[in-house]
Amino acid sequence: MNRKPAQETGNKLWCVGCMVITVVLFFTVSAQAMSGRDVYEKVHQVRSRMLDRKTEASMALFDKGGGKRTRTLTEYSKKADPEAYKVLVVFNSPPDLKGVGFLMYAHTFADRDLWAYFPEYRRIRRIPVTSQDDSFFGSDFSYDDFGGPPNLDDYKFSILREDNFDGKPCYVVEVTPKIRRKYTRYVAWVAKDLWIHLKIDYYQDKEIYRAGVFRNIRIVDGIATPFKLDMENRKTGHRTELTVESIKYHTNFPDELFTQRSLERGGR
Amino acid sequence: MSIANLLRHISSKHVRFQKAQTFMSIAGICLGVAAIVSIGIVNKSILRSFEDSFINSTGRAALQVTGAQSGFPEAILEKVQTVPGVEYAVPVVETDGLLSKGKERSMMILGVDVLVDSQVRSYSLAEEDADIPDPLLFLAKPDSILVTRTMADREGIKIDQKIAVETVQGTREFRVRGILNPEGPAKVMGGNLALMDIYAAQLAFGKEGRIDRVDVSLLRGEKLETVKQRIEAALPAGYTVETPIGRTRQIESMLSNFQTGLDLVSFFAIIVGMYLIYNAVSISIVRRRKEIGILRALGATRGQVMRLFLGETLFISIIASALGVGLGILFAESIVGILGKIISQMYVRTAVTGISITWQYPVLGIVCGVVASLAAAVLPVLAGSRISPVSAIRSVPWSEEGFLTGRRLNTASATCILLAAAVFCLYRYADWTPLFRSTSFLFSSQLFLLLGMSLFMPTFLKGFISLFHRLPLLRHNSMGMLAGLNLRKNLNRNAVAVAAIFFGISVFVNSAGYVHSSKESVMTWLDAVVRADIIVSDGHPSSSTNAQTVPMPLDMWQDIEKVPGVLSADPWRKLYMDYNGNRVLLSIIDMVRRAEYSHFMVTKGDEKKLLGQLARRDNVVVSEPFASRFRVGPGDTITLPTPTGLVRFGVSAVVVDYLYDNGTVYLDLDTFQRHWGDKLADQFSVRVKPGENIVQVRDAIQKKLGGNRKLFVLPVQEFKDEIRKTMDQTFIFNYALSVVTMAIACFGIIVTLLASVLERTREIGILRSIGMLRRQVSGVVVLESILMGIAGGILGCLAGIVTGWINLEGAFRANYSSAAEYFIPYGSILWALIMSAGLSALAGIYPARRAAKTDVVEALTYE
């Protein structure tokens, strides 16, 4: 009699053990089964959700001598079906730059048109798509950083390792463009639960030339949003700090906001 | 007896004991080689600076699209961008700017689309290539400008500082938003460059909606020639699609006349050096006649004697040439800046900052030095090898009437002069082949003439001395008689020294005649066409035809006419354009207004009908050089490239014009605006109301309009004086050539007289022993020198007049069909005679002192 309960207890333990192992194995296997592409599919989903928004932000530019210049800007974006999106960025200050604007019109995630507007010239200027990795109006961000998610087919992804950044578990993914870009690859720390970038290093061959860190993550309208974005150009020692002052999602702006005429009028 | 032994034991002794003579020979060839090397290096350096500028300013661009100098519509850019195979097509505005304060340095201003430009050129505003604190501010503000670090350091410019630059709208302040490191485009024009955003540059320099150039990079794998053809097919006619190196070749072709002129300087210098070598070797042979006899008696063959002397010459020429290379590099360093400045004023902006030495010119210099020396030595060496051993050992005087004297020499002289005439006639009249129309062909005519007259020198000198002896003043003067006799004694050798003087003086008179006639012709033309009272220009008058100007708005004429005392003001616009592969000048004037007070010097066409044919009509007037170069005349049509494509214009007349030697096309202002859409002016001709004071009106214009722009307001006489000064500058190398040739010729006299003094040691001893004073001895030598100088001077002046006429006739009439009249430069001829006598007297001082110091006892024992 006494042996029975003990045996039963042993069996139960065995079953629990098996279940634990199964569960652990399940999660391990499922985690290992996640590819770099899978990670970026999720990143893509989150970034797509971010597209419909209005952001008020301030941008501080630090040169290597410690000099600081600040400016404020408003960013509007809109997602359009099935995958196209539109982005309008307008500078509000300083007075010298008021009205300077940038418009991105993505017909698809792979095909975008970019324009810039400078009020003192009263002239809209086209920015070649090949300049998408160039500096966004003198900052250390690129035009591409202000765009929507990339076309995943244009890249190769591979998970390098798992890591923690700012106390958050991350996938460290190496992303290599299939087409010619200014960088040869980038390595991104993607938060496992939020599917957003926490850190990103852009490489030119073996050297990091641009490095970004995204902090102060808050959930706004159910979307994880970094409120502090730092980007540094390692070659020049120049650094740009973008602070989100306010953000509102699901804005559903009218299409008229994303036209060249609107660009000329500073988003009005 | 091996040649090595002969050289070691015999030649080295002579080199040691005849230091002065050896030095002079070395100096002559050294100067000639230095001229070749320096001019070669400078020419190459200037072209290299253009090449570097093109390469640096074009970056990855494989092709460049250019049109009229006034620029072309931006729509052309879109056409190029859509051509298959084109990777990027980026626009460029290229213009001149002038820093208004400080040293008023002119610079190139490059306007580029900075949002796109980094795709083609190797710089980026936000990268380490530049120090630009706020690239967005640079882009957003039209007053933004970037300067190169070289310029910033030189001018003391700091970031955020304001600099004043001359623009079409007047003096404008620009804020320096950053400094470009000396990479890529920042190396262009030696860093004398400022970079602006293209739209800012268009606004500031009156080029709204227009661009000057499109730089094109190709997709990988595309063939250059195929894409070039596609672009040409996509564009209207009149556009040039060229590789950056091809543009260097265009510059090379533009500068070819100028550079050939410089090459001639070095060629003349080496010719005079050859006279010197000829003389030195002749003297050496005469002095060593006995030694040659002994060598021949000991079994040396004629060949060995020849090799001995040629070996000596070779040795000396190698040393001289090597020294000449070093000296040439030093010369090149010192003249490269001056030459660059002249080219910038006359042709196209360059900023050659240093010399680039390649092996080519030092090697060429050494080869020329050695070959010229050996060639010059051949004749005297041949004569030396024919000396008979017996006559040499017995000290039988060597007959001067030997190898190349007397009748043979005169026949050779006559042949050369006839050849010179034949060559000139071919050049002048047989213009069906480019071979006969080349500058070198014309030059060979002059060379034959000079050679012919040089060969005639012994006969001339003989006659000159006879004439000299007949002068009543000298008939009873022992010094004069002795000097004449001495000259006659070594007629051939002295003739060579005189020939060197002759050559130097002929080059001097040639230059003077050419320069004088050119200036007179230009000034006569200027007097005919520039009839205004005041000239208002955007740049110094010397820049009337060059590119270093910042034009003014065309409607400024209205502001000028509002100035009290002004009767009228009419604009002049100049543009360079490509016509049938040549750069020609488009000169635009208001035909109706200009006809009221000025007229063309018409050589072909009906002057009376001209106004009706030109005003507001698609007709033009062409200059003589244009008509000659492109074989057009009244009644013909020419097709000119305009920003909107090719347009046919009728030629109404051919006129005298010295604005641009490649050719000028005159067009009515209204017609020009219709086809080119350009509303700028480079100059205004202002007439003053009768009775008004020109200086007061000039001051009033300056006060009213010169406040916000750098303006040159000059009464017409001052304007012409400035033009005259500029012309003098451009002839600086003609004067340099005269100095070099005269210097080498003086060496020739010193060498000849030194040899003569040494040879006459015993004779001088006898003269001293019978009571001749030291000063009388030196007086005889100096007089000999002066006589040689005068003889060379007289013949040189004659030759200079003829060669000057050939030069002018060739350069102006035959080459450019210009009606330049030859004016004999009497003043310069007088100077030339004074100079030939004076310099010869100076050259004679050293040999005279040597002669005067002769010790009587030693001299009497001298064998």
mmCIF file with all atom_site columns, C-alpha atoms in Angstrom, chain A residues 81-212:
data_model
loop_
_atom_site.group_PDB
_atom_site.id
_atom_site.type_symbol
_atom_site.label_atom_id
_atom_site.label_alt_id
_atom_site.label_comp_id
_atom_site.label_asym_id
_atom_site.label_entity_id
_atom_site.label_seq_id
_atom_site.pdbx_PDB_ins_code
_atom_site.Cartn_x
_atom_site.Cartn_y
_atom_site.Cartn_z
_atom_site.occupancy
_atom_site.B_iso_or_equiv
_atom_site.pdbx_formal_charge
_atom_site.auth_seq_id
_atom_site.auth_comp_id
_atom_site.auth_asym_id
_atom_site.auth_atom_id
_atom_site.pdbx_PDB_model_num
ATOM 1   C CA . ASP A 1 81  ? -3.277 49.932 -49.162 1.00 0.00 ? 81  ASP A CA 1
ATOM 2   C CA . PRO A 1 82  ? -1.937 47.463 -49.920 1.00 0.00 ? 82  PRO A CA 1
ATOM 3   C CA . GLU A 1 83  ? 1.543  48.393 -48.833 1.00 0.00 ? 83  GLU A CA 1
ATOM 4   C CA . ALA A 1 84  ? 2.342  51.933 -49.913 1.00 0.00 ? 84  ALA A CA 1
ATOM 5   C CA . TYR A 1 85  ? 2.776  54.713 -47.421 1.00 0.00 ? 85  TYR A CA 1
ATOM 6   C CA . LYS A 1 86  ? 3.433  58.430 -47.378 1.00 0.00 ? 86  LYS A CA 1
ATOM 7   C CA . VAL A 1 87  ? 5.516  60.512 -45.008 1.00 0.00 ? 87  VAL A CA 1
ATOM 8   C CA . LEU A 1 88  ? 5.730  64.271 -44.643 1.00 0.00 ? 88  LEU A CA 1
ATOM 9   C CA . VAL A 1 89  ? 8.236  65.961 -42.371 1.00 0.00 ? 89  VAL A CA 1
ATOM 10  C CA . VAL A 1 90  ? 8.168  69.704 -41.771 1.00 0.00 ? 90  VAL A CA 1
ATOM 11  C CA . PHE A 1 91  ? 10.666 71.730 -39.752 1.00 0.00 ? 91  PHE A CA 1
ATOM 12  C CA . ASN A 1 92  ? 9.128  74.270 -37.394 1.00 0.00 ? 92  ASN A CA 1
ATOM 13  C CA . SER A 1 93  ? 12.185 75.872 -35.870 1.00 0.00 ? 93  SER A CA 1
ATOM 14  C CA . PRO A 1 94  ? 14.666 77.548 -35.866 1.00 0.00 ? 94  PRO A CA 1
ATOM 15  C CA . PRO A 1 95  ? 13.227 80.429 -37.915 1.00 0.00 ? 95  PRO A CA 1
ATOM 16  C CA . ASP A 1 96  ? 15.884 79.939 -40.621 1.00 0.00 ? 96  ASP A CA 1
ATOM 17  C CA . LEU A 1 97  ? 14.586 76.452 -41.261 1.00 0.00 ? 97  LEU A CA 1
ATOM 18  C CA . LYS A 1 98  ? 10.868 76.974 -40.738 1.00 0.00 ? 98  LYS A CA 1
ATOM 19  C CA . GLY A 1 99  ? 8.945  75.435 -43.588 1.00 0.00 ? 99  GLY A CA 1
ATOM 20  C CA . VAL A 1 100 ? 11.766 73.235 -44.846 1.00 0.00 ? 100 VAL A CA 1
ATOM 21  C CA . GLY A 1 101 ? 10.106 69.954 -45.662 1.00 0.00 ? 101 GLY A CA 1
ATOM 22  C CA . PHE A 1 102 ? 10.526 66.413 -46.854 1.00 0.00 ? 102 PHE A CA 1
ATOM 23  C CA . LEU A 1 103 ? 8.007  64.206 -48.591 1.00 0.00 ? 103 LEU A CA 1
ATOM 24  C CA . MET A 1 104 ? 8.301  60.499 -49.170 1.00 0.00 ? 104 MET A CA 1
ATOM 25  C CA . TYR A 1 105 ? 5.813  58.705 -51.340 1.00 0.00 ? 105 TYR A CA 1
ATOM 26  C CA . ALA A 1 106 ? 6.208  54.953 -51.306 1.00 0.00 ? 106 ALA A CA 1
ATOM 27  C CA . HIS A 1 107 ? 4.363  53.296 -54.175 1.00 0.00 ? 107 HIS A CA 1
ATOM 28  C CA . THR A 1 108 ? 5.524  49.968 -52.780 1.00 0.00 ? 108 THR A CA 1
ATOM 29  C CA . PHE A 1 109 ? 7.967  49.192 -50.005 1.00 0.00 ? 109 PHE A CA 1
ATOM 30  C CA . ALA A 1 110 ? 10.651 48.907 -52.662 1.00 0.00 ? 110 ALA A CA 1
ATOM 31  C CA . ASP A 1 111 ? 9.741  51.895 -54.805 1.00 0.00 ? 111 ASP A CA 1
ATOM 32  C CA . ARG A 1 112 ? 9.791  55.349 -53.319 1.00 0.00 ? 112 ARG A CA 1
ATOM 33  C CA . ASP A 1 113 ? 9.896  58.940 -54.463 1.00 0.00 ? 113 ASP A CA 1
ATOM 34  C CA . LEU A 1 114 ? 11.548 61.571 -52.290 1.00 0.00 ? 114 LEU A CA 1
ATOM 35  C CA . TRP A 1 115 ? 11.282 65.343 -52.454 1.00 0.00 ? 115 TRP A CA 1
ATOM 36  C CA . ALA A 1 116 ? 12.615 68.214 -50.408 1.00 0.00 ? 116 ALA A CA 1
ATOM 37  C CA . TYR A 1 117 ? 11.325 71.759 -50.183 1.00 0.00 ? 117 TYR A CA 1
ATOM 38  C CA . PHE A 1 118 ? 13.250 74.897 -49.265 1.00 0.00 ? 118 PHE A CA 1
ATOM 39  C CA . PRO A 1 119 ? 10.991 77.920 -48.784 1.00 0.00 ? 119 PRO A CA 1
ATOM 40  C CA . GLU A 1 120 ? 13.617 80.551 -49.615 1.00 0.00 ? 120 GLU A CA 1
ATOM 41  C CA . TYR A 1 121 ? 14.039 79.064 -53.070 1.00 0.00 ? 121 TYR A CA 1
ATOM 42  C CA . ARG A 1 122 ? 10.315 78.293 -53.416 1.00 0.00 ? 122 ARG A CA 1
ATOM 43  C CA . ARG A 1 123 ? 11.381 75.162 -55.128 1.00 0.00 ? 123 ARG A CA 1
ATOM 44  C CA . ILE A 1 124 ? 10.651 71.473 -54.694 1.00 0.00 ? 124 ILE A CA 1
ATOM 45  C CA . ARG A 1 125 ? 13.662 69.322 -55.326 1.00 0.00 ? 125 ARG A CA 1
ATOM 46  C CA . ARG A 1 126 ? 13.708 65.678 -56.049 1.00 0.00 ? 126 ARG A CA 1
ATOM 47  C CA . ILE A 1 127 ? 16.028 63.500 -54.020 1.00 0.00 ? 127 ILE A CA 1
ATOM 48  C CA . PRO A 1 128 ? 17.201 60.434 -55.924 1.00 0.00 ? 128 PRO A CA 1
ATOM 49  C CA . VAL A 1 129 ? 16.182 57.218 -54.292 1.00 0.00 ? 129 VAL A CA 1
ATOM 50  C CA . THR A 1 130 ? 19.836 56.216 -54.364 1.00 0.00 ? 130 THR A CA 1
ATOM 51  C CA . SER A 1 131 ? 20.413 59.005 -51.842 1.00 0.00 ? 131 SER A CA 1
ATOM 52  C CA . GLN A 1 132 ? 18.104 57.314 -49.310 1.00 0.00 ? 132 GLN A CA 1
ATOM 53  C CA . ASP A 1 133 ? 21.078 56.445 -47.132 1.00 0.00 ? 133 ASP A CA 1
ATOM 54  C CA . ASP A 1 134 ? 22.434 59.988 -47.213 1.00 0.00 ? 134 ASP A CA 1
ATOM 55  C CA . SER A 1 135 ? 22.099 62.291 -44.279 1.00 0.00 ? 135 SER A CA 1
ATOM 56  C CA . PHE A 1 136 ? 18.558 63.435 -43.554 1.00 0.00 ? 136 PHE A CA 1
ATOM 57  C CA . PHE A 1 137 ? 18.994 67.220 -43.791 1.00 0.00 ? 137 PHE A CA 1
ATOM 58  C CA . GLY A 1 138 ? 22.361 67.274 -42.113 1.00 0.00 ? 138 GLY A CA 1
ATOM 59  C CA . SER A 1 139 ? 21.439 64.991 -39.235 1.00 0.00 ? 139 SER A CA 1
ATOM 60  C CA . ASP A 1 140 ? 22.968 61.590 -38.593 1.00 0.00 ? 140 ASP A CA 1
ATOM 61  C CA . PHE A 1 141 ? 19.720 59.889 -39.509 1.00 0.00 ? 141 PHE A CA 1
ATOM 62  C CA . SER A 1 142 ? 19.174 58.978 -43.119 1.00 0.00 ? 142 SER A CA 1
ATOM 63  C CA . TYR A 1 143 ? 16.161 59.646 -45.313 1.00 0.00 ? 143 TYR A CA 1
ATOM 64  C CA . ASP A 1 144 ? 15.533 55.924 -45.067 1.00 0.00 ? 144 ASP A CA 1
ATOM 65  C CA . ASP A 1 145 ? 15.255 56.166 -41.265 1.00 0.00 ? 145 ASP A CA 1
ATOM 66  C CA . PHE A 1 146 ? 12.241 58.415 -41.739 1.00 0.00 ? 146 PHE A CA 1
ATOM 67  C CA . GLY A 1 147 ? 10.581 55.995 -44.107 1.00 0.00 ? 147 GLY A CA 1
ATOM 68  C CA . GLY A 1 148 ? 8.452  52.957 -43.500 1.00 0.00 ? 148 GLY A CA 1
ATOM 69  C CA . PRO A 1 149 ? 9.561  49.363 -43.225 1.00 0.00 ? 149 PRO A CA 1
ATOM 70  C CA . PRO A 1 150 ? 11.883 48.031 -45.896 1.00 0.00 ? 150 PRO A CA 1
ATOM 71  C CA . ASN A 1 151 ? 11.022 45.582 -48.623 1.00 0.00 ? 151 ASN A CA 1
ATOM 72  C CA . LEU A 1 152 ? 12.098 42.332 -46.962 1.00 0.00 ? 152 LEU A CA 1
ATOM 73  C CA . ASP A 1 153 ? 12.949 40.641 -50.249 1.00 0.00 ? 153 ASP A CA 1
ATOM 74  C CA . ASP A 1 154 ? 15.751 43.125 -50.763 1.00 0.00 ? 154 ASP A CA 1
ATOM 75  C CA . TYR A 1 155 ? 17.686 41.803 -47.766 1.00 0.00 ? 155 TYR A CA 1
ATOM 76  C CA . LYS A 1 156 ? 19.211 38.669 -46.334 1.00 0.00 ? 156 LYS A CA 1
ATOM 77  C CA . PHE A 1 157 ? 18.695 38.091 -42.589 1.00 0.00 ? 157 PHE A CA 1
ATOM 78  C CA . SER A 1 158 ? 20.489 35.914 -40.160 1.00 0.00 ? 158 SER A CA 1
ATOM 79  C CA . ILE A 1 159 ? 20.256 35.724 -36.389 1.00 0.00 ? 159 ILE A CA 1
ATOM 80  C CA . LEU A 1 160 ? 23.710 36.092 -34.893 1.00 0.00 ? 160 LEU A CA 1
ATOM 81  C CA . ARG A 1 161 ? 22.796 35.465 -31.256 1.00 0.00 ? 161 ARG A CA 1
ATOM 82  C CA . GLU A 1 162 ? 20.447 36.381 -28.484 1.00 0.00 ? 162 GLU A CA 1
ATOM 83  C CA . ASP A 1 163 ? 21.383 39.187 -26.163 1.00 0.00 ? 163 ASP A CA 1
ATOM 84  C CA . ASN A 1 164 ? 20.075 41.639 -23.606 1.00 0.00 ? 164 ASN A CA 1
ATOM 85  C CA . PHE A 1 165 ? 20.016 45.335 -24.279 1.00 0.00 ? 165 PHE A CA 1
ATOM 86  C CA . ASP A 1 166 ? 18.786 47.857 -21.746 1.00 0.00 ? 166 ASP A CA 1
ATOM 87  C CA . GLY A 1 167 ? 17.498 44.887 -19.737 1.00 0.00 ? 167 GLY A CA 1
ATOM 88  C CA . LYS A 1 168 ? 15.401 43.614 -22.600 1.00 0.00 ? 168 LYS A CA 1
ATOM 89  C CA . PRO A 1 169 ? 15.963 40.265 -24.297 1.00 0.00 ? 169 PRO A CA 1
ATOM 90  C CA . CYS A 1 170 ? 16.810 40.714 -27.958 1.00 0.00 ? 170 CYS A CA 1
ATOM 91  C CA . TYR A 1 171 ? 17.592 38.905 -31.139 1.00 0.00 ? 171 TYR A CA 1
ATOM 92  C CA . VAL A 1 172 ? 20.783 40.171 -32.676 1.00 0.00 ? 172 VAL A CA 1
ATOM 93  C CA . VAL A 1 173 ? 20.137 40.001 -36.399 1.00 0.00 ? 173 VAL A CA 1
ATOM 94  C CA . GLU A 1 174 ? 22.518 40.661 -39.216 1.00 0.00 ? 174 GLU A CA 1
ATOM 95  C CA . VAL A 1 175 ? 20.810 42.257 -42.213 1.00 0.00 ? 175 VAL A CA 1
ATOM 96  C CA . THR A 1 176 ? 22.635 42.347 -45.538 1.00 0.00 ? 176 THR A CA 1
ATOM 97  C CA . PRO A 1 177 ? 21.194 44.272 -48.490 1.00 0.00 ? 177 PRO A CA 1
ATOM 98  C CA . LYS A 1 178 ? 21.050 42.435 -51.791 1.00 0.00 ? 178 LYS A CA 1
ATOM 99  C CA . ILE A 1 179 ? 21.248 45.689 -53.691 1.00 0.00 ? 179 ILE A CA 1
ATOM 100 C CA . ARG A 1 180 ? 23.961 48.367 -53.449 1.00 0.00 ? 180 ARG A CA 1
ATOM 101 C CA . ARG A 1 181 ? 23.535 50.571 -50.412 1.00 0.00 ? 181 ARG A CA 1
ATOM 102 C CA . LYS A 1 182 ? 25.761 52.962 -48.587 1.00 0.00 ? 182 LYS A CA 1
ATOM 103 C CA . TYR A 1 183 ? 26.259 50.339 -45.888 1.00 0.00 ? 183 TYR A CA 1
ATOM 104 C CA . THR A 1 184 ? 27.363 46.796 -46.520 1.00 0.00 ? 184 THR A CA 1
ATOM 105 C CA . ARG A 1 185 ? 25.251 45.384 -43.678 1.00 0.00 ? 185 ARG A CA 1
ATOM 106 C CA . TYR A 1 186 ? 23.698 46.292 -40.397 1.00 0.00 ? 186 TYR A CA 1
ATOM 107 C CA . VAL A 1 187 ? 23.366 44.472 -37.120 1.00 0.00 ? 187 VAL A CA 1
ATOM 108 C CA . ALA A 1 188 ? 20.189 45.169 -35.174 1.00 0.00 ? 188 ALA A CA 1
ATOM 109 C CA . TRP A 1 189 ? 19.148 44.346 -31.606 1.00 0.00 ? 189 TRP A CA 1
ATOM 110 C CA . VAL A 1 190 ? 15.423 43.540 -31.933 1.00 0.00 ? 190 VAL A CA 1
ATOM 111 C CA . ALA A 1 191 ? 13.408 43.414 -28.700 1.00 0.00 ? 191 ALA A CA 1
ATOM 112 C CA . LYS A 1 192 ? 11.851 39.964 -28.505 1.00 0.00 ? 192 LYS A CA 1
ATOM 113 C CA . ASP A 1 193 ? 8.542  40.984 -27.092 1.00 0.00 ? 193 ASP A CA 1
ATOM 114 C CA . LEU A 1 194 ? 8.150  44.357 -28.787 1.00 0.00 ? 194 LEU A CA 1
ATOM 115 C CA . TRP A 1 195 ? 9.656  43.657 -32.247 1.00 0.00 ? 195 TRP A CA 1
ATOM 116 C CA . ILE A 1 196 ? 11.281 47.012 -32.475 1.00 0.00 ? 196 ILE A CA 1
ATOM 117 C CA . HIS A 1 197 ? 14.920 48.017 -32.804 1.00 0.00 ? 197 HIS A CA 1
ATOM 118 C CA . LEU A 1 198 ? 16.734 48.859 -29.606 1.00 0.00 ? 198 LEU A CA 1
ATOM 119 C CA . LYS A 1 199 ? 20.141 49.287 -31.161 1.00 0.00 ? 199 LYS A CA 1
ATOM 120 C CA . ILE A 1 200 ? 21.510 49.273 -34.672 1.00 0.00 ? 200 ILE A CA 1
ATOM 121 C CA . ASP A 1 201 ? 25.029 49.345 -36.077 1.00 0.00 ? 201 ASP A CA 1
ATOM 122 C CA . TYR A 1 202 ? 25.575 50.145 -39.755 1.00 0.00 ? 202 TYR A CA 1
ATOM 123 C CA . TYR A 1 203 ? 28.758 48.725 -41.217 1.00 0.00 ? 203 TYR A CA 1
ATOM 124 C CA . GLN A 1 204 ? 30.870 49.735 -44.163 1.00 0.00 ? 204 GLN A CA 1
ATOM 125 C CA . ASP A 1 205 ? 32.839 46.536 -44.642 1.00 0.00 ? 205 ASP A CA 1
ATOM 126 C CA . LYS A 1 206 ? 34.246 45.742 -41.213 1.00 0.00 ? 206 LYS A CA 1
ATOM 127 C CA . GLU A 1 207 ? 33.825 49.145 -39.628 1.00 0.00 ? 207 GLU A CA 1
ATOM 128 C CA . ILE A 1 208 ? 30.784 50.615 -37.990 1.00 0.00 ? 208 ILE A CA 1
ATOM 129 C CA . TYR A 1 209 ? 30.151 53.985 -39.590 1.00 0.00 ? 209 TYR A CA 1
ATOM 130 C CA . ARG A 1 210 ? 26.781 54.786 -38.018 1.00 0.00 ? 210 ARG A CA 1
ATOM 131 C CA . ALA A 1 211 ? 25.334 53.531 -34.767 1.00 0.00 ? 211 ALA A CA 1
ATOM 132 C CA . GLY A 1 212 ? 21.906 54.125 -33.276 1.00 0.00 ? 212 GLY A CA 1
#
